[in-house]
PDB file of C-alpha atoms in Angstrom:
ATOM      1  CA  MET A   1     -57.036  79.722  -9.002  1.00 48.00           C
ATOM      2  CA  ARG A   2     -56.975  83.519  -9.595  1.00 47.00           C
ATOM      3  CA  GLY A   3     -55.640  85.606 -12.722  1.00 49.00           C
ATOM      4  CA  LYS A   4     -55.327  84.077 -16.172  1.00 59.00           C
ATOM      5  CA  LYS A   5     -53.433  80.915 -16.297  1.00 71.00           C
ATOM      6  CA  LYS A   6     -52.788  79.180 -19.828  1.00 78.00           C
ATOM      7  CA  SER A   7     -54.428  75.418 -19.341  1.00 89.00           C
ATOM      8  CA  MET A   8     -52.744  72.790 -17.894  1.00 94.00           C
ATOM      9  CA  LEU A   9     -51.379  70.100 -19.555  1.00 95.00           C
ATOM     10  CA  PHE A  10     -53.047  66.438 -18.563  1.00 96.00           C
ATOM     11  CA  THR A  11     -49.829  65.107 -18.313  1.00 94.00           C
ATOM     12  CA  GLU A  12     -48.723  67.861 -15.267  1.00 96.00           C
ATOM     13  CA  LEU A  13     -52.271  66.267 -14.441  1.00 97.00           C
ATOM     14  CA  ALA A  14     -50.964  62.981 -14.368  1.00 96.00           C
ATOM     15  CA  ASN A  15     -48.268  63.723 -12.318  1.00 96.00           C
ATOM     16  CA  TYR A  16     -49.739  65.313  -9.255  1.00 97.00           C
ATOM     17  CA  PHE A  17     -52.226  62.181  -9.582  1.00 97.00           C
ATOM     18  CA  GLU A  18     -48.625  60.122  -9.435  1.00 96.00           C
ATOM     19  CA  LYS A  19     -47.907  62.303  -6.011  1.00 97.00           C
ATOM     20  CA  LEU A  20     -51.452  61.814  -4.385  1.00 96.00           C
ATOM     21  CA  GLU A  21     -51.408  57.887  -5.053  1.00 95.00           C
ATOM     22  CA  ALA A  22     -47.953  57.892  -3.065  1.00 95.00           C
ATOM     23  CA  THR A  23     -49.412  59.396  -0.459  1.00 94.00           C
ATOM     24  CA  SER A  24     -51.221  58.045   2.607  1.00 91.00           C
ATOM     25  CA  SER A  25     -51.471  61.165   4.959  1.00 94.00           C
ATOM     26  CA  ARG A  26     -54.404  63.082   4.707  1.00 94.00           C
ATOM     27  CA  LEU A  27     -52.797  65.986   5.448  1.00 96.00           C
ATOM     28  CA  ALA A  28     -50.234  65.121   2.822  1.00 96.00           C
ATOM     29  CA  LEU A  29     -52.646  64.533   0.560  1.00 96.00           C
ATOM     30  CA  ILE A  30     -54.692  68.098   1.138  1.00 97.00           C
ATOM     31  CA  ASP A  31     -51.588  70.090   0.576  1.00 97.00           C
ATOM     32  CA  ILE A  32     -50.818  68.070  -2.697  1.00 97.00           C
ATOM     33  CA  LEU A  33     -54.371  69.322  -3.736  1.00 97.00           C
ATOM     34  CA  ALA A  34     -54.295  72.804  -2.885  1.00 97.00           C
ATOM     35  CA  GLU A  35     -50.863  73.214  -4.804  1.00 97.00           C
ATOM     36  CA  LEU A  36     -52.731  71.591  -7.945  1.00 97.00           C
ATOM     37  CA  PHE A  37     -56.070  73.893  -7.531  1.00 97.00           C
ATOM     38  CA  LYS A  38     -53.635  76.844  -7.656  1.00 96.00           C
ATOM     39  CA  LYS A  39     -51.564  76.028 -10.805  1.00 96.00           C
ATOM     40  CA  VAL A  40     -55.397  75.623 -12.600  1.00 96.00           C
ATOM     41  CA  SER A  41     -57.215  77.957 -14.183  1.00 94.00           C
ATOM     42  CA  LYS A  42     -60.871  78.538 -13.271  1.00 92.00           C
ATOM     43  CA  ASN A  43     -62.507  76.741 -16.175  1.00 92.00           C
ATOM     44  CA  GLU A  44     -60.381  73.694 -15.355  1.00 95.00           C
ATOM     45  CA  VAL A  45     -61.196  73.185 -11.469  1.00 95.00           C
ATOM     46  CA  ASP A  46     -64.486  71.388 -11.893  1.00 95.00           C
ATOM     47  CA  LYS A  47     -62.598  69.429 -14.322  1.00 96.00           C
ATOM     48  CA  VAL A  48     -59.893  68.678 -11.990  1.00 96.00           C
ATOM     49  CA  ILE A  49     -62.100  67.963  -8.770  1.00 96.00           C
ATOM     50  CA  TYR A  50     -64.413  65.007 -10.976  1.00 94.00           C
ATOM     51  CA  LEU A  51     -61.274  63.565 -12.765  1.00 95.00           C
ATOM     52  CA  THR A  52     -59.826  63.294  -9.188  1.00 95.00           C
ATOM     53  CA  GLN A  53     -62.912  61.088  -8.238  1.00 92.00           C
ATOM     54  CA  GLY A  54     -62.562  59.484 -11.555  1.00 91.00           C
ATOM     55  CA  ARG A  55     -65.691  60.836 -13.457  1.00 91.00           C
ATOM     56  CA  ILE A  56     -66.799  63.892 -15.684  1.00 93.00           C
ATOM     57  CA  ALA A  57     -69.885  65.121 -13.745  1.00 90.00           C
ATOM     58  CA  PRO A  58     -71.310  65.238 -10.404  1.00 87.00           C
ATOM     59  CA  PHE A  59     -72.445  62.058  -8.493  1.00 85.00           C
ATOM     60  CA  PHE A  60     -75.733  63.331  -8.689  1.00 89.00           C
ATOM     61  CA  ALA A  61     -76.020  63.722 -12.552  1.00 88.00           C
ATOM     62  CA  PRO A  62     -76.837  60.894 -15.206  1.00 85.00           C
ATOM     63  CA  ILE A  63     -73.609  61.055 -16.467  1.00 87.00           C
ATOM     64  CA  GLU A  64     -70.800  57.690 -16.632  1.00 85.00           C
ATOM     65  CA  ILE A  65     -68.497  57.165 -19.068  1.00 88.00           C
ATOM     66  CA  GLY A  66     -69.449  53.742 -19.531  1.00 81.00           C
ATOM     67  CA  MET A  67     -66.760  51.239 -20.384  1.00 91.00           C
ATOM     68  CA  ALA A  68     -66.041  48.425 -18.381  1.00 92.00           C
ATOM     69  CA  ASP A  69     -63.045  46.464 -18.413  1.00 93.00           C
ATOM     70  CA  LYS A  70     -63.045  44.292 -21.455  1.00 95.00           C
ATOM     71  CA  ASN A  71     -63.738  48.227 -23.007  1.00 95.00           C
ATOM     72  CA  VAL A  72     -60.885  49.759 -21.748  1.00 96.00           C
ATOM     73  CA  ALA A  73     -59.218  46.208 -22.614  1.00 97.00           C
ATOM     74  CA  SER A  74     -59.928  46.293 -26.290  1.00 97.00           C
ATOM     75  CA  ALA A  75     -59.026  50.157 -26.428  1.00 97.00           C
ATOM     76  CA  ILE A  76     -55.586  49.274 -25.015  1.00 96.00           C
ATOM     77  CA  ALA A  77     -54.952  46.898 -27.552  1.00 96.00           C
ATOM     78  CA  MET A  78     -56.330  48.961 -30.146  1.00 96.00           C
ATOM     79  CA  ALA A  79     -53.824  51.701 -28.721  1.00 94.00           C
ATOM     80  CA  TYR A  80     -50.710  49.526 -28.636  1.00 94.00           C
ATOM     81  CA  GLY A  81     -51.386  47.225 -31.219  1.00 92.00           C
ATOM     82  CA  SER A  82     -51.693  44.590 -28.989  1.00 92.00           C
ATOM     83  CA  ASP A  83     -53.774  42.092 -28.506  1.00 92.00           C
ATOM     84  CA  LYS A  84     -57.337  42.078 -25.977  1.00 94.00           C
ATOM     85  CA  GLU A  85     -57.195  38.450 -24.323  1.00 94.00           C
ATOM     86  CA  ALA A  86     -53.339  39.678 -23.912  1.00 94.00           C
ATOM     87  CA  VAL A  87     -54.400  42.743 -22.031  1.00 95.00           C
ATOM     88  CA  LEU A  88     -57.230  41.035 -20.169  1.00 95.00           C
ATOM     89  CA  LYS A  89     -54.658  38.035 -19.507  1.00 95.00           C
ATOM     90  CA  PHE A  90     -52.102  40.610 -17.790  1.00 94.00           C
ATOM     91  CA  TYR A  91     -54.851  42.800 -16.547  1.00 95.00           C
ATOM     92  CA  ALA A  92     -55.768  39.292 -14.425  1.00 96.00           C
ATOM     93  CA  LYS A  93     -52.167  39.334 -13.054  1.00 96.00           C
ATOM     94  CA  LEU A  94     -51.898  43.166 -11.863  1.00 94.00           C
ATOM     95  CA  GLY A  95     -55.389  44.047 -10.836  1.00 93.00           C
ATOM     96  CA  ASP A  96     -55.220  47.253 -12.047  1.00 95.00           C
ATOM     97  CA  MET A  97     -55.855  48.635 -15.890  1.00 96.00           C
ATOM     98  CA  GLY A  98     -53.710  51.541 -15.580  1.00 95.00           C
ATOM     99  CA  LEU A  99     -50.528  49.703 -14.874  1.00 96.00           C
ATOM    100  CA  VAL A 100     -51.333  46.917 -17.700  1.00 96.00           C
ATOM    101  CA  ALA A 101     -51.536  50.153 -19.800  1.00 95.00           C
ATOM    102  CA  LEU A 102     -48.486  51.568 -18.453  1.00 94.00           C
ATOM    103  CA  GLN A 103     -46.642  48.548 -19.452  1.00 92.00           C
ATOM    104  CA  GLN A 104     -48.305  48.983 -22.966  1.00 92.00           C
ATOM    105  CA  SER A 105     -47.109  51.854 -23.330  1.00 90.00           C
ATOM    106  CA  GLU A 106     -43.745  51.806 -22.543  1.00 87.00           C
ATOM    107  CA  LYS A 107     -43.222  50.144 -26.445  1.00 82.00           C
ATOM    108  CA  PHE A 108     -44.506  53.483 -27.512  1.00 78.00           C
ATOM    109  CA  LYS A 109     -41.956  56.048 -27.257  1.00 73.00           C
ATOM    110  CA  VAL A 110     -43.912  59.025 -26.533  1.00 70.00           C
ATOM    111  CA  LYS A 111     -41.952  61.317 -24.046  1.00 69.00           C
ATOM    112  CA  SER A 112     -45.211  63.730 -22.790  1.00 70.00           C
ATOM    113  CA  SER A 113     -48.203  64.444 -24.123  1.00 80.00           C
ATOM    114  CA  LYS A 114     -48.887  68.142 -25.448  1.00 89.00           C
ATOM    115  CA  LEU A 115     -53.094  67.359 -25.065  1.00 93.00           C
ATOM    116  CA  THR A 116     -54.499  69.884 -22.362  1.00 95.00           C
ATOM    117  CA  ILE A 117     -56.639  68.683 -19.160  1.00 96.00           C
ATOM    118  CA  VAL A 118     -59.578  70.839 -21.339  1.00 96.00           C
ATOM    119  CA  GLU A 119     -59.130  68.971 -24.541  1.00 96.00           C
ATOM    120  CA  VAL A 120     -58.706  64.998 -22.790  1.00 96.00           C
ATOM    121  CA  PHE A 121     -61.859  66.132 -20.658  1.00 96.00           C
ATOM    122  CA  GLY A 122     -63.438  67.195 -23.905  1.00 96.00           C
ATOM    123  CA  VAL A 123     -63.093  63.688 -25.714  1.00 96.00           C
ATOM    124  CA  LEU A 124     -63.790  61.254 -22.313  1.00 96.00           C
ATOM    125  CA  THR A 125     -66.946  63.611 -22.236  1.00 95.00           C
ATOM    126  CA  GLU A 126     -67.889  62.609 -25.923  1.00 96.00           C
ATOM    127  CA  ILE A 127     -67.148  58.655 -24.524  1.00 95.00           C
ATOM    128  CA  ALA A 128     -70.087  59.509 -21.931  1.00 94.00           C
ATOM    129  CA  LYS A 129     -72.337  61.101 -24.537  1.00 93.00           C
ATOM    130  CA  THR A 130     -71.398  58.219 -27.609  1.00 93.00           C
ATOM    131  CA  THR A 131     -74.906  56.113 -27.382  1.00 91.00           C
ATOM    132  CA  GLY A 132     -76.582  54.159 -30.120  1.00 92.00           C
ATOM    133  CA  GLU A 133     -75.507  51.634 -32.565  1.00 94.00           C
ATOM    134  CA  GLY A 134     -71.670  50.870 -32.741  1.00 93.00           C
ATOM    135  CA  SER A 135     -70.921  53.272 -29.763  1.00 93.00           C
ATOM    136  CA  VAL A 136     -68.835  50.443 -28.243  1.00 94.00           C
ATOM    137  CA  GLU A 137     -66.697  50.257 -30.782  1.00 95.00           C
ATOM    138  CA  LYS A 138     -66.649  54.045 -31.177  1.00 96.00           C
ATOM    139  CA  LYS A 139     -65.857  54.622 -27.198  1.00 96.00           C
ATOM    140  CA  GLN A 140     -62.760  52.504 -28.113  1.00 96.00           C
ATOM    141  CA  ILE A 141     -61.786  54.086 -30.844  1.00 96.00           C
ATOM    142  CA  LEU A 142     -61.877  57.557 -28.682  1.00 97.00           C
ATOM    143  CA  LEU A 143     -59.991  56.087 -25.941  1.00 97.00           C
ATOM    144  CA  ALA A 144     -57.803  54.413 -27.850  1.00 96.00           C
ATOM    145  CA  ASP A 145     -56.764  57.680 -30.384  1.00 95.00           C
ATOM    146  CA  LEU A 146     -56.170  59.475 -26.882  1.00 95.00           C
ATOM    147  CA  LEU A 147     -53.750  56.584 -25.121  1.00 95.00           C
ATOM    148  CA  LYS A 148     -51.880  56.620 -28.536  1.00 93.00           C
ATOM    149  CA  LYS A 149     -50.900  60.823 -27.815  1.00 93.00           C
ATOM    150  CA  MET A 150     -50.030  59.403 -23.852  1.00 93.00           C
ATOM    151  CA  ASP A 151     -46.852  58.763 -21.967  1.00 93.00           C
ATOM    152  CA  PRO A 152     -46.843  55.713 -19.852  1.00 94.00           C
ATOM    153  CA  THR A 153     -47.444  57.636 -16.799  1.00 94.00           C
ATOM    154  CA  THR A 154     -50.441  59.542 -18.348  1.00 95.00           C
ATOM    155  CA  ALA A 155     -51.409  56.616 -20.208  1.00 95.00           C
ATOM    156  CA  LYS A 156     -51.924  54.568 -16.454  1.00 96.00           C
ATOM    157  CA  HIS A 157     -53.732  57.883 -14.892  1.00 96.00           C
ATOM    158  CA  LEU A 158     -55.808  58.255 -18.320  1.00 96.00           C
ATOM    159  CA  VAL A 159     -57.685  54.488 -18.535  1.00 96.00           C
ATOM    160  CA  ARG A 160     -58.724  54.478 -14.889  1.00 95.00           C
ATOM    161  CA  VAL A 161     -60.956  57.400 -15.192  1.00 95.00           C
ATOM    162  CA  PRO A 162     -63.192  55.109 -17.649  1.00 94.00           C
ATOM    163  CA  LEU A 163     -63.487  52.537 -14.874  1.00 92.00           C
ATOM    164  CA  GLY A 164     -64.200  55.364 -12.361  1.00 89.00           C
ATOM    165  CA  ASN A 165     -61.426  53.797 -10.386  1.00 89.00           C
ATOM    166  CA  THR A 166     -58.486  56.335 -10.227  1.00 88.00           C
ATOM    167  CA  ARG A 167     -56.784  54.949  -7.129  1.00 88.00           C
ATOM    168  CA  LEU A 168     -56.024  57.834  -5.187  1.00 90.00           C
ATOM    169  CA  GLY A 169     -58.250  57.422  -2.056  1.00 84.00           C
ATOM    170  CA  ILE A 170     -59.330  61.136  -1.860  1.00 91.00           C
ATOM    171  CA  GLY A 171     -62.931  61.854  -1.056  1.00 89.00           C
ATOM    172  CA  ASP A 172     -64.796  64.686  -1.222  1.00 91.00           C
ATOM    173  CA  PRO A 173     -63.694  66.342   2.185  1.00 94.00           C
ATOM    174  CA  THR A 174     -60.006  66.320   1.633  1.00 95.00           C
ATOM    175  CA  ILE A 175     -61.027  68.065  -2.118  1.00 95.00           C
ATOM    176  CA  LEU A 176     -63.206  70.771   0.136  1.00 95.00           C
ATOM    177  CA  ASP A 177     -59.920  71.009   2.445  1.00 97.00           C
ATOM    178  CA  GLY A 178     -57.622  71.230  -0.753  1.00 96.00           C
ATOM    179  CA  LEU A 179     -59.896  73.646  -2.171  1.00 96.00           C
ATOM    180  CA  ALA A 180     -60.323  75.874   1.029  1.00 96.00           C
ATOM    181  CA  LEU A 181     -56.547  75.559   1.428  1.00 96.00           C
ATOM    182  CA  ALA A 182     -55.376  76.897  -1.726  1.00 95.00           C
ATOM    183  CA  ILE A 183     -58.227  79.653  -2.196  1.00 93.00           C
ATOM    184  CA  LEU A 184     -58.112  80.744   1.901  1.00 93.00           C
ATOM    185  CA  GLY A 185     -54.319  79.491   2.526  1.00 84.00           C
TER     186      GLY A 185
END
C-alpha cells in the first residue's frame, strides 16, 4: 500500500477472490488479504474492502446497488445472448448466480479483462445511483456491458457484488487483521 502503484485489474482481484473462496482457515484468509492489500494502491484499498464485502459503500451509508436475482439474471442473459428464463432455471439448479455467470460466459472467448478495480467500481457506483423511470433496464444494461468484457472467473465474482453475496466468508475483523498485517507486518 506504500508508494505509487499502477491500478490493479479487476481480474487480478477476482483471482484473489478465488483464493479466498477456496480457503476456510481464518489465518490463511488474513495472509491472502494482507498480500492483496500490499499490491493495491492507496485509492483502491477502500474499494477492495467494499467489494470483498459485496458492497460499494460502508454499511452505514445509504447506498445500495439495488439489483435482485431476476435483475442480475436479465443482465447475464443480455450479456451472453441467452434467455432470462434459462438463466433463472440454471440459477435454481446451482444456487449461485456467480456460477451461472461463469458457465454462461465460457461460450464467449474473453481471455482476460483489462478493466481496473477503479473502473469496475465506478460502473457499480453508477448502477447504484441510477434511479427513476427505466432505471431497472439501465442497471441491467450497465451490468451486461461490464460482463461482456469479463473472463469467466471475473464474471463469476462480479455478479455476486450487486447481490451482496461474495461467498468469501470474510467479516470486518478478518479484513482489519489483513490490513494490519499488510501495514505493520
